[in-house]
mmCIF file of C-alpha atoms in Angstrom:
data_model
loop_
_atom_site.group_PDB
_atom_site.id
_atom_site.type_symbol
_atom_site.label_atom_id
_atom_site.label_comp_id
_atom_site.label_asym_id
_atom_site.label_seq_id
_atom_site.Cartn_x
_atom_site.Cartn_y
_atom_site.Cartn_z
ATOM 1 C CA MET A 1 -0.114 24.632 -25.622
ATOM 2 C CA ASP A 2 -1.019 20.887 -25.422
ATOM 3 C CA HIS A 3 -4.118 20.163 -23.579
ATOM 4 C CA TYR A 4 -5.177 16.951 -21.671
ATOM 5 C CA ASP A 5 -8.167 15.624 -20.335
ATOM 6 C CA ILE A 6 -6.051 14.673 -17.468
ATOM 7 C CA VAL A 7 -2.473 15.204 -16.194
ATOM 8 C CA ILE A 8 -0.902 12.954 -13.565
ATOM 9 C CA ILE A 9 2.029 14.098 -11.667
ATOM 10 C CA GLY A 10 4.275 11.533 -10.108
ATOM 11 C CA ALA A 11 5.406 8.415 -12.401
ATOM 12 C CA GLY A 12 5.741 5.863 -9.496
ATOM 13 C CA LEU A 13 3.600 2.866 -8.950
ATOM 14 C CA ALA A 14 0.490 4.610 -8.030
ATOM 15 C CA GLY A 15 0.923 7.660 -10.707
ATOM 16 C CA SER A 16 1.766 4.827 -13.625
ATOM 17 C CA LEU A 17 -1.167 2.605 -12.714
ATOM 18 C CA ALA A 18 -3.939 5.674 -12.749
ATOM 19 C CA ALA A 19 -2.196 6.659 -16.096
ATOM 20 C CA ILE A 20 -2.575 3.273 -17.627
ATOM 21 C CA ALA A 21 -6.190 3.034 -16.689
ATOM 22 C CA LEU A 22 -7.227 6.386 -17.590
ATOM 23 C CA ALA A 23 -5.524 5.984 -21.206
ATOM 24 C CA ARG A 24 -7.242 2.440 -21.690
ATOM 25 C CA GLU A 25 -10.567 4.525 -20.953
ATOM 26 C CA GLY A 26 -10.016 6.532 -24.142
ATOM 27 C CA HIS A 27 -8.827 9.863 -22.360
ATOM 28 C CA ARG A 28 -5.919 11.791 -23.266
ATOM 29 C CA VAL A 29 -3.507 11.697 -20.283
ATOM 30 C CA ALA A 30 -0.240 13.319 -19.560
ATOM 31 C CA LEU A 31 1.968 11.286 -17.106
ATOM 32 C CA VAL A 32 4.690 13.608 -15.873
ATOM 33 C CA GLY A 33 7.645 13.065 -13.455
ATOM 34 C CA PRO A 34 11.370 12.071 -13.764
ATOM 35 C CA ARG A 35 12.384 8.536 -13.444
ATOM 36 C CA PRO A 36 13.622 7.367 -10.227
ATOM 37 C CA ALA A 37 17.237 7.950 -9.706
ATOM 38 C CA ILE A 38 17.911 4.668 -7.508
ATOM 39 C CA ALA A 39 15.669 1.454 -8.211
ATOM 40 C CA ASP A 40 13.372 0.462 -5.489
ATOM 41 C CA GLY A 41 14.455 -2.269 -3.476
ATOM 42 C CA ARG A 42 11.054 -2.951 -1.895
ATOM 43 C CA THR A 43 8.307 -5.029 -2.794
ATOM 44 C CA THR A 44 4.345 -4.765 -2.596
ATOM 45 C CA ALA A 45 1.999 -7.303 -1.836
ATOM 46 C CA LEU A 46 -1.172 -6.944 -3.614
ATOM 47 C CA MET A 47 -4.421 -8.283 -2.328
ATOM 48 C CA ASP A 48 -6.978 -10.224 -4.356
ATOM 49 C CA GLN A 49 -9.060 -6.910 -5.378
ATOM 50 C CA SER A 50 -5.700 -5.114 -6.655
ATOM 51 C CA ILE A 51 -4.857 -8.460 -8.407
ATOM 52 C CA ASP A 52 -8.186 -8.371 -10.152
ATOM 53 C CA TYR A 53 -7.783 -4.785 -11.337
ATOM 54 C CA LEU A 54 -4.153 -5.739 -12.810
ATOM 55 C CA LYS A 55 -6.074 -8.550 -14.876
ATOM 56 C CA LYS A 56 -8.513 -5.901 -15.998
ATOM 57 C CA LEU A 57 -5.963 -3.514 -17.058
ATOM 58 C CA GLY A 58 -4.174 -6.517 -19.028
ATOM 59 C CA LEU A 59 -0.900 -6.247 -16.865
ATOM 60 C CA TRP A 60 -1.508 -9.526 -14.874
ATOM 61 C CA ASP A 61 0.289 -11.963 -17.460
ATOM 62 C CA GLU A 62 3.568 -10.009 -17.463
ATOM 63 C CA VAL A 63 3.371 -9.493 -13.876
ATOM 64 C CA ALA A 64 2.748 -12.939 -12.635
ATOM 65 C CA PRO A 65 6.117 -14.306 -13.230
ATOM 66 C CA LEU A 66 7.752 -12.069 -10.672
ATOM 67 C CA THR A 67 5.250 -12.750 -7.942
ATOM 68 C CA ALA A 68 4.827 -15.221 -5.127
ATOM 69 C CA PRO A 69 1.254 -16.143 -3.763
ATOM 70 C CA LEU A 70 0.550 -15.297 -0.135
ATOM 71 C CA VAL A 71 -1.453 -18.357 0.852
ATOM 72 C CA ALA A 72 -1.271 -17.861 4.676
ATOM 73 C CA ILE A 73 -0.194 -15.070 7.471
ATOM 74 C CA HIS A 74 1.081 -15.956 10.529
ATOM 75 C CA ILE A 75 1.673 -13.457 13.476
ATOM 76 C CA ILE A 76 3.899 -14.392 16.323
ATOM 77 C CA ASP A 77 4.378 -12.258 19.246
ATOM 78 C CA GLY A 78 8.109 -11.727 19.391
ATOM 79 C CA THR A 79 8.058 -9.361 22.576
ATOM 80 C CA LYS A 80 9.548 -10.195 25.868
ATOM 81 C CA ARG A 81 6.590 -8.651 27.570
ATOM 82 C CA LEU A 82 4.639 -10.165 30.416
ATOM 83 C CA LEU A 83 1.229 -10.256 28.413
ATOM 84 C CA ARG A 84 2.047 -11.950 25.141
ATOM 85 C CA ALA A 85 -0.477 -13.010 22.738
ATOM 86 C CA PRO A 86 -0.704 -16.279 20.953
ATOM 87 C CA PRO A 87 0.472 -17.301 17.445
ATOM 88 C CA VAL A 88 -2.560 -16.265 14.666
ATOM 89 C CA ASN A 89 -2.493 -17.924 11.566
ATOM 90 C CA PHE A 90 -4.707 -16.390 8.639
ATOM 91 C CA ARG A 91 -5.263 -18.892 5.926
ATOM 92 C CA ALA A 92 -6.707 -17.931 2.349
ATOM 93 C CA PRO A 93 -8.748 -20.929 1.988
ATOM 94 C CA GLU A 94 -10.638 -19.849 5.007
ATOM 95 C CA VAL A 95 -12.619 -17.233 3.115
ATOM 96 C CA GLY A 96 -12.757 -19.426 -0.164
ATOM 97 C CA LEU A 97 -9.444 -17.898 -1.838
ATOM 98 C CA GLU A 98 -6.101 -19.684 -3.283
ATOM 99 C CA ALA A 99 -4.217 -16.740 -2.270
ATOM 100 C CA PHE A 100 -4.770 -13.794 -0.404
ATOM 101 C CA GLY A 101 -2.602 -11.544 -2.719
ATOM 102 C CA TYR A 102 0.989 -11.701 -4.429
ATOM 103 C CA ASN A 103 4.047 -10.113 -3.331
ATOM 104 C CA ILE A 104 5.797 -7.988 -6.271
ATOM 105 C CA PRO A 105 9.214 -6.529 -6.358
ATOM 106 C CA ASN A 106 8.554 -2.836 -7.292
ATOM 107 C CA ALA A 107 11.503 -2.247 -9.670
ATOM 108 C CA PRO A 108 10.564 -4.852 -12.167
ATOM 109 C CA PHE A 109 7.017 -3.942 -11.420
ATOM 110 C CA LEU A 110 7.778 -0.270 -12.559
ATOM 111 C CA GLU A 111 9.659 -1.395 -15.573
ATOM 112 C CA ILE A 112 6.777 -3.582 -17.158
ATOM 113 C CA LEU A 113 4.295 -0.520 -16.288
ATOM 114 C CA GLU A 114 6.757 2.017 -18.558
ATOM 115 C CA LYS A 115 6.614 -0.666 -21.283
ATOM 116 C CA HIS A 116 2.785 -0.277 -21.286
ATOM 117 C CA GLU A 117 2.921 3.016 -21.208
ATOM 118 C CA ALA A 118 4.675 3.739 -24.174
ATOM 119 C CA SER A 119 2.343 1.467 -26.042
ATOM 120 C CA LEU A 120 -0.715 3.563 -25.574
ATOM 121 C CA PRO A 121 -1.536 6.162 -28.073
ATOM 122 C CA THR A 122 -3.371 8.503 -25.711
ATOM 123 C CA LEU A 123 -0.542 8.678 -23.116
ATOM 124 C CA ASP A 124 2.333 10.914 -23.162
ATOM 125 C CA ARG A 125 5.352 10.249 -20.910
ATOM 126 C CA ILE A 126 6.910 13.631 -20.117
ATOM 127 C CA PRO A 127 10.015 12.663 -17.775
ATOM 128 C CA VAL A 128 10.752 15.767 -16.341
ATOM 129 C CA ALA A 129 9.386 17.803 -13.095
ATOM 130 C CA ALA A 130 6.474 20.029 -12.667
ATOM 131 C CA THR A 131 7.201 23.528 -11.279
ATOM 132 C CA THR A 132 4.290 25.482 -11.362
ATOM 133 C CA PHE A 133 0.554 25.084 -11.355
ATOM 134 C CA ASP A 134 -2.270 27.225 -11.817
ATOM 135 C CA PHE A 135 -5.714 26.010 -11.157
ATOM 136 C CA GLY A 136 -8.247 28.278 -13.008
ATOM 137 C CA GLU A 137 -11.881 28.349 -13.490
ATOM 138 C CA LEU A 138 -11.705 26.535 -17.107
ATOM 139 C CA GLU A 139 -8.421 24.562 -16.549
ATOM 140 C CA ALA A 140 -5.575 23.662 -14.840
ATOM 141 C CA ARG A 141 -2.054 24.721 -16.246
ATOM 142 C CA VAL A 142 1.180 23.042 -15.123
ATOM 143 C CA GLY A 143 4.714 24.581 -16.065
ATOM 144 C CA LEU A 144 7.420 22.112 -16.829
ATOM 145 C CA GLY A 145 11.104 21.748 -16.034
ATOM 146 C CA ASP A 146 11.879 22.043 -19.332
ATOM 147 C CA GLY A 147 10.198 25.478 -20.118
ATOM 148 C CA ARG A 148 6.927 24.003 -21.818
ATOM 149 C CA VAL A 149 3.528 24.715 -20.049
ATOM 150 C CA ILE A 150 0.574 21.942 -20.546
ATOM 151 C CA SER A 151 -3.087 22.318 -19.509
ATOM 152 C CA ALA A 152 -5.885 19.999 -18.554
ATOM 153 C CA ASP A 153 -9.314 19.610 -17.077
ATOM 154 C CA LEU A 154 -8.183 17.587 -14.048
ATOM 155 C CA VAL A 155 -4.729 16.873 -12.197
ATOM 156 C CA VAL A 156 -3.938 14.046 -10.279
ATOM 157 C CA GLY A 157 -1.157 14.332 -7.641
ATOM 158 C CA ALA A 158 0.321 11.122 -7.143
ATOM 159 C CA ASP A 159 3.925 12.657 -6.319
ATOM 160 C CA GLY A 160 4.143 11.218 -2.865
ATOM 161 C CA ARG A 161 4.583 12.434 0.605
ATOM 162 C CA ARG A 162 6.033 16.164 -0.409
ATOM 163 C CA SER A 163 3.239 16.638 -3.069
ATOM 164 C CA ALA A 164 3.858 19.599 -5.162
ATOM 165 C CA VAL A 165 0.115 19.439 -6.184
ATOM 166 C CA ARG A 166 -1.073 18.836 -2.822
ATOM 167 C CA GLU A 167 0.789 22.200 -1.916
ATOM 168 C CA ALA A 168 -0.044 24.118 -4.562
ATOM 169 C CA ALA A 169 -4.177 23.264 -4.357
ATOM 170 C CA GLU A 170 -3.641 24.648 -0.508
ATOM 171 C CA ILE A 171 -4.540 21.279 0.959
ATOM 172 C CA GLU A 172 -3.282 20.908 4.262
ATOM 173 C CA THR A 173 -2.002 17.535 5.762
ATOM 174 C CA PHE A 174 -2.314 16.328 9.546
ATOM 175 C CA THR A 175 1.332 14.677 9.881
ATOM 176 C CA TRP A 176 2.722 12.505 12.889
ATOM 177 C CA SER A 177 6.068 10.732 13.235
ATOM 178 C CA TYR A 178 7.203 7.110 14.746
ATOM 179 C CA PRO A 179 10.371 6.617 16.533
ATOM 180 C CA GLN A 180 10.940 4.109 13.940
ATOM 181 C CA THR A 181 13.101 2.926 10.665
ATOM 182 C CA ALA A 182 12.083 0.543 8.149
ATOM 183 C CA VAL A 183 15.105 -1.775 6.900
ATOM 184 C CA VAL A 184 14.225 -3.402 3.827
ATOM 185 C CA LEU A 185 16.168 -6.092 1.837
ATOM 186 C CA ASN A 186 15.694 -9.651 -0.011
ATOM 187 C CA PHE A 187 17.046 -12.510 1.420
ATOM 188 C CA ALA A 188 17.694 -16.552 0.299
ATOM 189 C CA HIS A 189 16.989 -19.513 2.663
ATOM 190 C CA GLU A 190 17.632 -22.948 3.031
ATOM 191 C CA LEU A 191 13.899 -24.223 3.749
ATOM 192 C CA PRO A 192 10.979 -23.340 1.509
ATOM 193 C CA HIS A 193 8.600 -20.563 2.685
ATOM 194 C CA GLN A 194 5.409 -22.549 1.547
ATOM 195 C CA GLU A 195 4.032 -19.473 0.382
ATOM 196 C CA VAL A 196 3.839 -18.288 4.013
ATOM 197 C CA SER A 197 4.491 -14.771 5.369
ATOM 198 C CA THR A 198 5.360 -14.463 8.923
ATOM 199 C CA GLU A 199 5.242 -11.323 10.920
ATOM 200 C CA PHE A 200 7.187 -11.189 14.189
ATOM 201 C CA HIS A 201 5.748 -8.491 16.441
ATOM 202 C CA THR A 202 8.750 -6.984 18.489
ATOM 203 C CA GLU A 203 8.709 -4.012 21.063
ATOM 204 C CA SER A 204 10.263 -2.067 18.256
ATOM 205 C CA GLY A 205 7.502 -3.055 15.381
ATOM 206 C CA PRO A 206 7.248 -5.776 12.848
ATOM 207 C CA PHE A 207 9.779 -7.915 11.500
ATOM 208 C CA THR A 208 7.883 -9.100 8.265
ATOM 209 C CA GLN A 209 8.825 -11.836 5.883
ATOM 210 C CA VAL A 210 7.084 -12.067 2.649
ATOM 211 C CA PRO A 211 7.622 -14.835 0.075
ATOM 212 C CA LEU A 212 9.327 -14.367 -3.507
ATOM 213 C CA PRO A 213 9.730 -16.715 -6.108
ATOM 214 C CA GLY A 214 11.837 -19.938 -5.000
ATOM 215 C CA ASN A 215 13.624 -19.636 -1.951
ATOM 216 C CA ARG A 216 13.546 -16.329 -1.408
ATOM 217 C CA SER A 217 12.039 -13.886 0.583
ATOM 218 C CA SER A 218 11.472 -10.016 1.196
ATOM 219 C CA LEU A 219 12.132 -8.250 4.777
ATOM 220 C CA VAL A 220 10.896 -5.366 6.252
ATOM 221 C CA TRP A 221 12.448 -4.788 9.531
ATOM 222 C CA VAL A 222 10.969 -2.043 11.837
ATOM 223 C CA GLN A 223 13.568 -0.833 14.218
ATOM 224 C CA LYS A 224 14.556 2.033 16.395
ATOM 225 C CA PRO A 225 16.412 4.491 14.217
ATOM 226 C CA ARG A 226 20.094 3.896 16.067
ATOM 227 C CA ASP A 227 19.354 0.334 15.912
ATOM 228 C CA ALA A 228 18.626 0.760 12.089
ATOM 229 C CA GLU A 229 21.676 2.171 11.544
ATOM 230 C CA GLU A 230 23.778 -0.223 13.108
ATOM 231 C CA THR A 231 22.005 -2.882 10.908
ATOM 232 C CA LEU A 232 22.917 -1.225 7.721
ATOM 233 C CA ARG A 233 26.633 -1.187 8.689
ATOM 234 C CA LEU A 234 26.668 -5.238 9.471
ATOM 235 C CA ALA A 235 28.956 -7.033 7.173
ATOM 236 C CA PRO A 236 26.774 -9.250 4.900
ATOM 237 C CA GLU A 237 27.580 -12.641 6.729
ATOM 238 C CA VAL A 238 26.665 -11.062 10.022
ATOM 239 C CA LEU A 239 23.348 -9.464 8.810
ATOM 240 C CA SER A 240 22.537 -13.076 7.189
ATOM 241 C CA ARG A 241 23.170 -14.667 10.621
ATOM 242 C CA THR A 242 21.012 -11.945 12.424
ATOM 243 C CA ILE A 243 18.053 -12.433 10.242
ATOM 244 C CA GLU A 244 18.017 -16.154 10.511
ATOM 245 C CA ASP A 245 18.281 -15.705 14.473
ATOM 246 C CA ARG A 246 15.271 -13.321 14.654
ATOM 247 C CA MET A 247 13.451 -15.607 11.931
ATOM 248 C CA GLN A 248 14.111 -18.546 14.723
ATOM 249 C CA SER A 249 15.790 -20.438 12.044
ATOM 250 C CA ILE A 250 12.183 -21.536 10.532
ATOM 251 C CA LEU A 251 13.427 -20.911 7.107
ATOM 252 C CA GLY A 252 16.932 -22.653 7.561
ATOM 253 C CA LYS A 253 20.312 -20.829 6.949
ATOM 254 C CA VAL A 254 19.699 -17.048 5.336
ATOM 255 C CA VAL A 255 21.990 -15.327 2.899
ATOM 256 C CA ALA A 256 21.203 -11.452 2.595
ATOM 257 C CA GLU A 257 21.401 -10.312 -0.892
ATOM 258 C CA GLY A 258 22.073 -6.631 -2.277
ATOM 259 C CA ILE A 259 22.359 -3.638 -0.328
ATOM 260 C CA PRO A 260 19.575 -2.989 2.480
ATOM 261 C CA GLN A 261 17.746 0.285 1.932
ATOM 262 C CA SER A 262 16.054 2.359 4.761
ATOM 263 C CA PHE A 263 13.029 4.381 5.271
ATOM 264 C CA PRO A 264 12.322 6.600 8.180
ATOM 265 C CA LEU A 265 8.523 5.943 9.258
ATOM 266 C CA SER A 266 6.116 8.439 9.687
ATOM 267 C CA GLY A 267 2.250 9.076 8.775
ATOM 268 C CA HIS A 268 -0.076 11.935 7.429
ATOM 269 C CA THR A 269 -3.437 12.067 5.704
ATOM 270 C CA ALA A 270 -4.210 15.226 3.615
ATOM 271 C CA ARG A 271 -7.052 17.120 5.246
ATOM 272 C CA ARG A 272 -8.861 16.765 1.658
ATOM 273 C CA PHE A 273 -8.322 14.154 -0.734
ATOM 274 C CA GLY A 274 -9.545 16.006 -3.781
ATOM 275 C CA LYS A 275 -10.636 19.825 -4.423
ATOM 276 C CA GLY A 276 -11.907 21.378 -7.309
ATOM 277 C CA ARG A 277 -9.782 20.213 -10.491
ATOM 278 C CA VAL A 278 -7.378 18.150 -8.151
ATOM 279 C CA MET A 279 -7.494 14.632 -6.838
ATOM 280 C CA LEU A 280 -4.714 13.132 -4.763
ATOM 281 C CA VAL A 281 -3.487 9.465 -4.840
ATOM 282 C CA GLY A 282 -1.339 7.357 -2.984
ATOM 283 C CA GLU A 283 1.252 8.868 -0.735
ATOM 284 C CA ALA A 284 0.256 12.509 -1.626
ATOM 285 C CA ALA A 285 -3.043 11.477 0.209
ATOM 286 C CA HIS A 286 -2.130 8.987 2.790
ATOM 287 C CA ALA A 287 0.971 7.420 4.140
ATOM 288 C CA PHE A 288 1.528 5.012 7.244
ATOM 289 C CA PRO A 289 3.765 2.266 8.574
ATOM 290 C CA PRO A 290 4.228 -0.854 6.143
ATOM 291 C CA ILE A 291 1.833 -3.072 8.272
ATOM 292 C CA GLY A 292 -1.136 -5.482 7.006
ATOM 293 C CA ALA A 293 -0.018 -4.684 3.264
ATOM 294 C CA GLN A 294 -2.253 -1.571 3.168
ATOM 295 C CA GLY A 295 -0.375 0.782 1.187
ATOM 296 C CA LEU A 296 -0.428 0.285 -2.505
ATOM 297 C CA ASN A 297 -3.662 -1.524 -1.883
ATOM 298 C CA LEU A 298 -5.191 1.718 -0.610
ATOM 299 C CA SER A 299 -3.683 3.670 -3.109
ATOM 300 C CA LEU A 300 -5.271 1.522 -5.966
ATOM 301 C CA ARG A 301 -8.649 1.807 -4.595
ATOM 302 C CA ASP A 302 -7.727 5.697 -5.115
ATOM 303 C CA VAL A 303 -6.904 4.956 -8.715
ATOM 304 C CA MET A 304 -10.465 2.842 -9.229
ATOM 305 C CA THR A 305 -12.474 5.696 -7.497
ATOM 306 C CA VAL A 306 -10.560 8.329 -9.891
ATOM 307 C CA VAL A 307 -11.437 5.935 -13.294
ATOM 308 C CA GLU A 308 -14.887 5.502 -12.076
ATOM 309 C CA LEU A 309 -15.579 9.299 -11.391
ATOM 310 C CA VAL A 310 -14.462 10.565 -14.437
ATOM 311 C CA GLY A 311 -15.844 7.869 -16.458
ATOM 312 C CA PRO A 312 -15.523 7.289 -20.508
ATOM 313 C CA PRO A 313 -14.719 10.242 -22.617
ATOM 314 C CA ALA A 314 -18.281 11.696 -23.239
ATOM 315 C CA GLY A 315 -17.102 14.959 -25.037
ATOM 316 C CA GLY A 316 -16.566 18.369 -23.364
ATOM 317 C CA ARG A 317 -14.408 19.220 -20.571
ATOM 318 C CA LEU A 318 -14.409 16.962 -17.420
ATOM 319 C CA PRO A 319 -16.159 18.471 -14.391
ATOM 320 C CA ALA A 320 -14.654 20.991 -12.133
ATOM 321 C CA ASP A 321 -15.890 19.890 -9.315
ATOM 322 C CA THR A 322 -14.539 15.967 -9.794
ATOM 323 C CA GLY A 323 -11.810 16.628 -7.005
ATOM 324 C CA ASP A 324 -14.691 17.682 -4.641
ATOM 325 C CA ARG A 325 -16.553 14.454 -5.041
ATOM 326 C CA PHE A 326 -13.569 12.150 -5.239
ATOM 327 C CA ASP A 327 -13.128 13.676 -1.564
ATOM 328 C CA GLY A 328 -16.327 12.255 -0.524
ATOM 329 C CA ARG A 329 -15.569 8.890 -2.014
ATOM 330 C CA ARG A 330 -12.425 8.112 -0.303
ATOM 331 C CA ARG A 331 -12.761 9.665 3.037
ATOM 332 C CA ILE A 332 -14.028 6.745 5.296
ATOM 333 C CA ASP A 333 -11.972 4.135 3.330
ATOM 334 C CA ILE A 334 -8.630 6.243 4.149
ATOM 335 C CA VAL A 335 -9.439 7.586 7.427
ATOM 336 C CA SER A 336 -10.410 4.072 8.526
ATOM 337 C CA ARG A 337 -7.521 2.143 7.416
ATOM 338 C CA THR A 338 -5.021 4.983 8.314
ATOM 339 C CA ALA A 339 -6.589 4.599 11.854
ATOM 340 C CA SER A 340 -6.360 1.197 11.937
ATOM 341 C CA VAL A 341 -2.738 0.644 11.120
ATOM 342 C CA ASP A 342 -1.463 3.794 13.437
ATOM 343 C CA LEU A 343 -3.342 1.812 16.313
ATOM 344 C CA LEU A 344 -1.820 -1.327 15.468
ATOM 345 C CA ASN A 345 1.485 0.138 15.114
ATOM 346 C CA ARG A 346 1.234 2.156 18.485
ATOM 347 C CA SER A 347 0.080 -0.897 20.416
ATOM 348 C CA LEU A 348 3.498 -2.568 19.653
ATOM 349 C CA LEU A 349 5.317 0.496 21.095
ATOM 350 C CA SER A 350 3.164 1.054 23.927
ATOM 351 C CA SER A 351 4.716 -0.013 27.250
ATOM 352 C CA PHE A 352 1.571 0.822 29.028
ATOM 353 C CA LEU A 353 0.163 -2.219 30.594
ATOM 354 C CA PRO A 354 -3.499 -2.282 29.911
ATOM 355 C CA VAL A 355 -2.777 -1.422 26.033
ATOM 356 C CA GLN A 356 -0.639 -4.608 25.914
ATOM 357 C CA ALA A 357 -3.237 -6.219 27.584
ATOM 358 C CA LEU A 358 -5.750 -5.312 25.056
ATOM 359 C CA ARG A 359 -3.394 -5.920 22.081
ATOM 360 C CA ALA A 360 -3.158 -9.598 23.562
ATOM 361 C CA VAL A 361 -6.800 -10.241 24.112
ATOM 362 C CA GLY A 362 -7.690 -9.172 20.669
ATOM 363 C CA LEU A 363 -4.976 -11.507 19.053
ATOM 364 C CA GLN A 364 -6.316 -14.138 21.299
ATOM 365 C CA LEU A 365 -9.961 -13.692 20.088
ATOM 366 C CA LEU A 366 -8.582 -13.782 16.261
ATOM 367 C CA SER A 367 -6.893 -16.909 17.403
ATOM 368 C CA SER A 368 -9.773 -18.995 18.837
ATOM 369 C CA ALA A 369 -12.631 -17.283 17.014
ATOM 370 C CA GLY A 370 -12.916 -18.605 13.363
ATOM 371 C CA PRO A 371 -15.873 -16.618 12.350
ATOM 372 C CA LEU A 372 -14.181 -13.263 13.703
ATOM 373 C CA ARG A 373 -11.001 -14.153 12.142
ATOM 374 C CA GLY A 374 -12.887 -14.814 8.869
ATOM 375 C CA LEU A 375 -14.837 -11.422 8.978
ATOM 376 C CA LEU A 376 -11.346 -9.617 9.562
ATOM 377 C CA MET A 377 -9.814 -11.366 6.575
ATOM 378 C CA ARG A 378 -12.817 -10.407 4.066
ATOM 379 C CA GLU A 379 -12.566 -6.948 5.435
ATOM 380 C CA GLY A 380 -8.605 -6.848 4.751
ATOM 381 C CA ILE A 381 -9.243 -8.251 1.316
ATOM 382 C CA HIS A 382 -12.405 -6.257 0.222
ATOM 383 C CA PRO A 383 -13.044 -3.331 2.345
ATOM 384 C CA GLY A 384 -16.564 -2.858 3.416
ATOM 385 C CA SER A 385 -17.190 -6.479 3.000
ATOM 386 C CA ALA A 386 -17.139 -7.177 6.969
ATOM 387 C CA LEU A 387 -20.058 -4.415 7.041
ATOM 388 C CA GLN A 388 -21.826 -5.933 4.410
ATOM 389 C CA SER A 389 -21.603 -9.276 5.676
ATOM 390 C CA ILE A 390 -23.288 -8.139 9.040
ATOM 391 C CA LYS A 391 -26.077 -6.395 7.161
ATOM 392 C CA GLU A 392 -26.669 -9.641 5.378
ATOM 393 C CA SER A 393 -26.492 -11.866 8.536
ATOM 394 C CA LEU A 394 -28.911 -9.373 10.449
ATOM 395 C CA ARG A 395 -31.662 -9.516 7.277
ATOM 396 C CA GLU A 396 -31.376 -13.551 7.582
ATOM 397 C CA GLN A 397 -32.068 -13.546 11.272
ATOM 398 C CA ILE A 398 -35.093 -11.185 10.601
ATOM 399 C CA SER A 399 -36.518 -13.121 7.823
ATOM 400 C CA ARG A 400 -36.190 -15.988 9.706
ATOM 401 C CA LYS A 401 -38.243 -14.546 12.781
ATOM 402 C CA ARG A 402 -40.860 -13.522 10.508
ATOM 403 C CA ALA A 403 -41.213 -17.004 8.740
#
């Protein structure tokens, strides 16, 4: 029976990045999971902190040609409600950055990760499903779909919303659903996007255009489920014109590409993010609507924490309480991000006038108050930086008074 330092279940973006990061540290790693049957048509906007991590892993030079920078983010209230918010513009130079991050197509990104996996001598790629788990006192054992059994000091569950690792570890989840479906596709357009992402807030959810290289963009269009079904049935030329109208023709003529995909929206958080020999990352631990480019960025912070906790190989077995320590380290970040995205999404759906008023006032403050907008941008890019900035400001004020 083959023994590994760490077995990672789930070979999507989060699992693949975790495997590469841990193998580069020198650990013997197994990445377990079948390859996707259907190419993922979505894109992922990775923020500045995540891009820095890709550079650290030696991946960025290959990924960069696929990407488009996000220099500015415009939020437009596209509702027809009585209380509407003014447009809000977030610009990277306001916080000293060339770009907030970069938009990356998922399918070719995963292909690059698979190539790097194959080049790492301490990483074994096992393209079958994990079928059984036994978390013992001395090690964890994983049964594979091809009949083999492997063992490990630690197991990382990166196997998505219906995580078998989470279930085997007897970790419960708090789950909720939304009356929404996300339609995703890419489209070409007549006018340049100027590296600007535009998010129209509508009564059914956000309609978000994100730049791709050239005169192309990706779209995440959150709708009511029945409306999403109708959108998927539209003829290509009708779909293209519908997108152009929704975009208020700010990018000129639109041509939809390929076949749109849809994903029902729901959310969940695990009651624990780690337990004993188990750590949960990505959607095995948390999931929420595609608002504010938080999904994979949050998952990458999971991965960073795994790598930091495990550390470089030091001889001997990895500690059996690593999962418990991981849970403590990740709790505040995950819970706060999940709550903020959920609150923003529900504020769009609410027909309750006071809720609409609070949302409009909040966006008005962001539009008019530069320091507040800058604080929010820094927090979105580097979690915890807003609190640190407030602490430093208070220290400066106290020092001045004492002087």
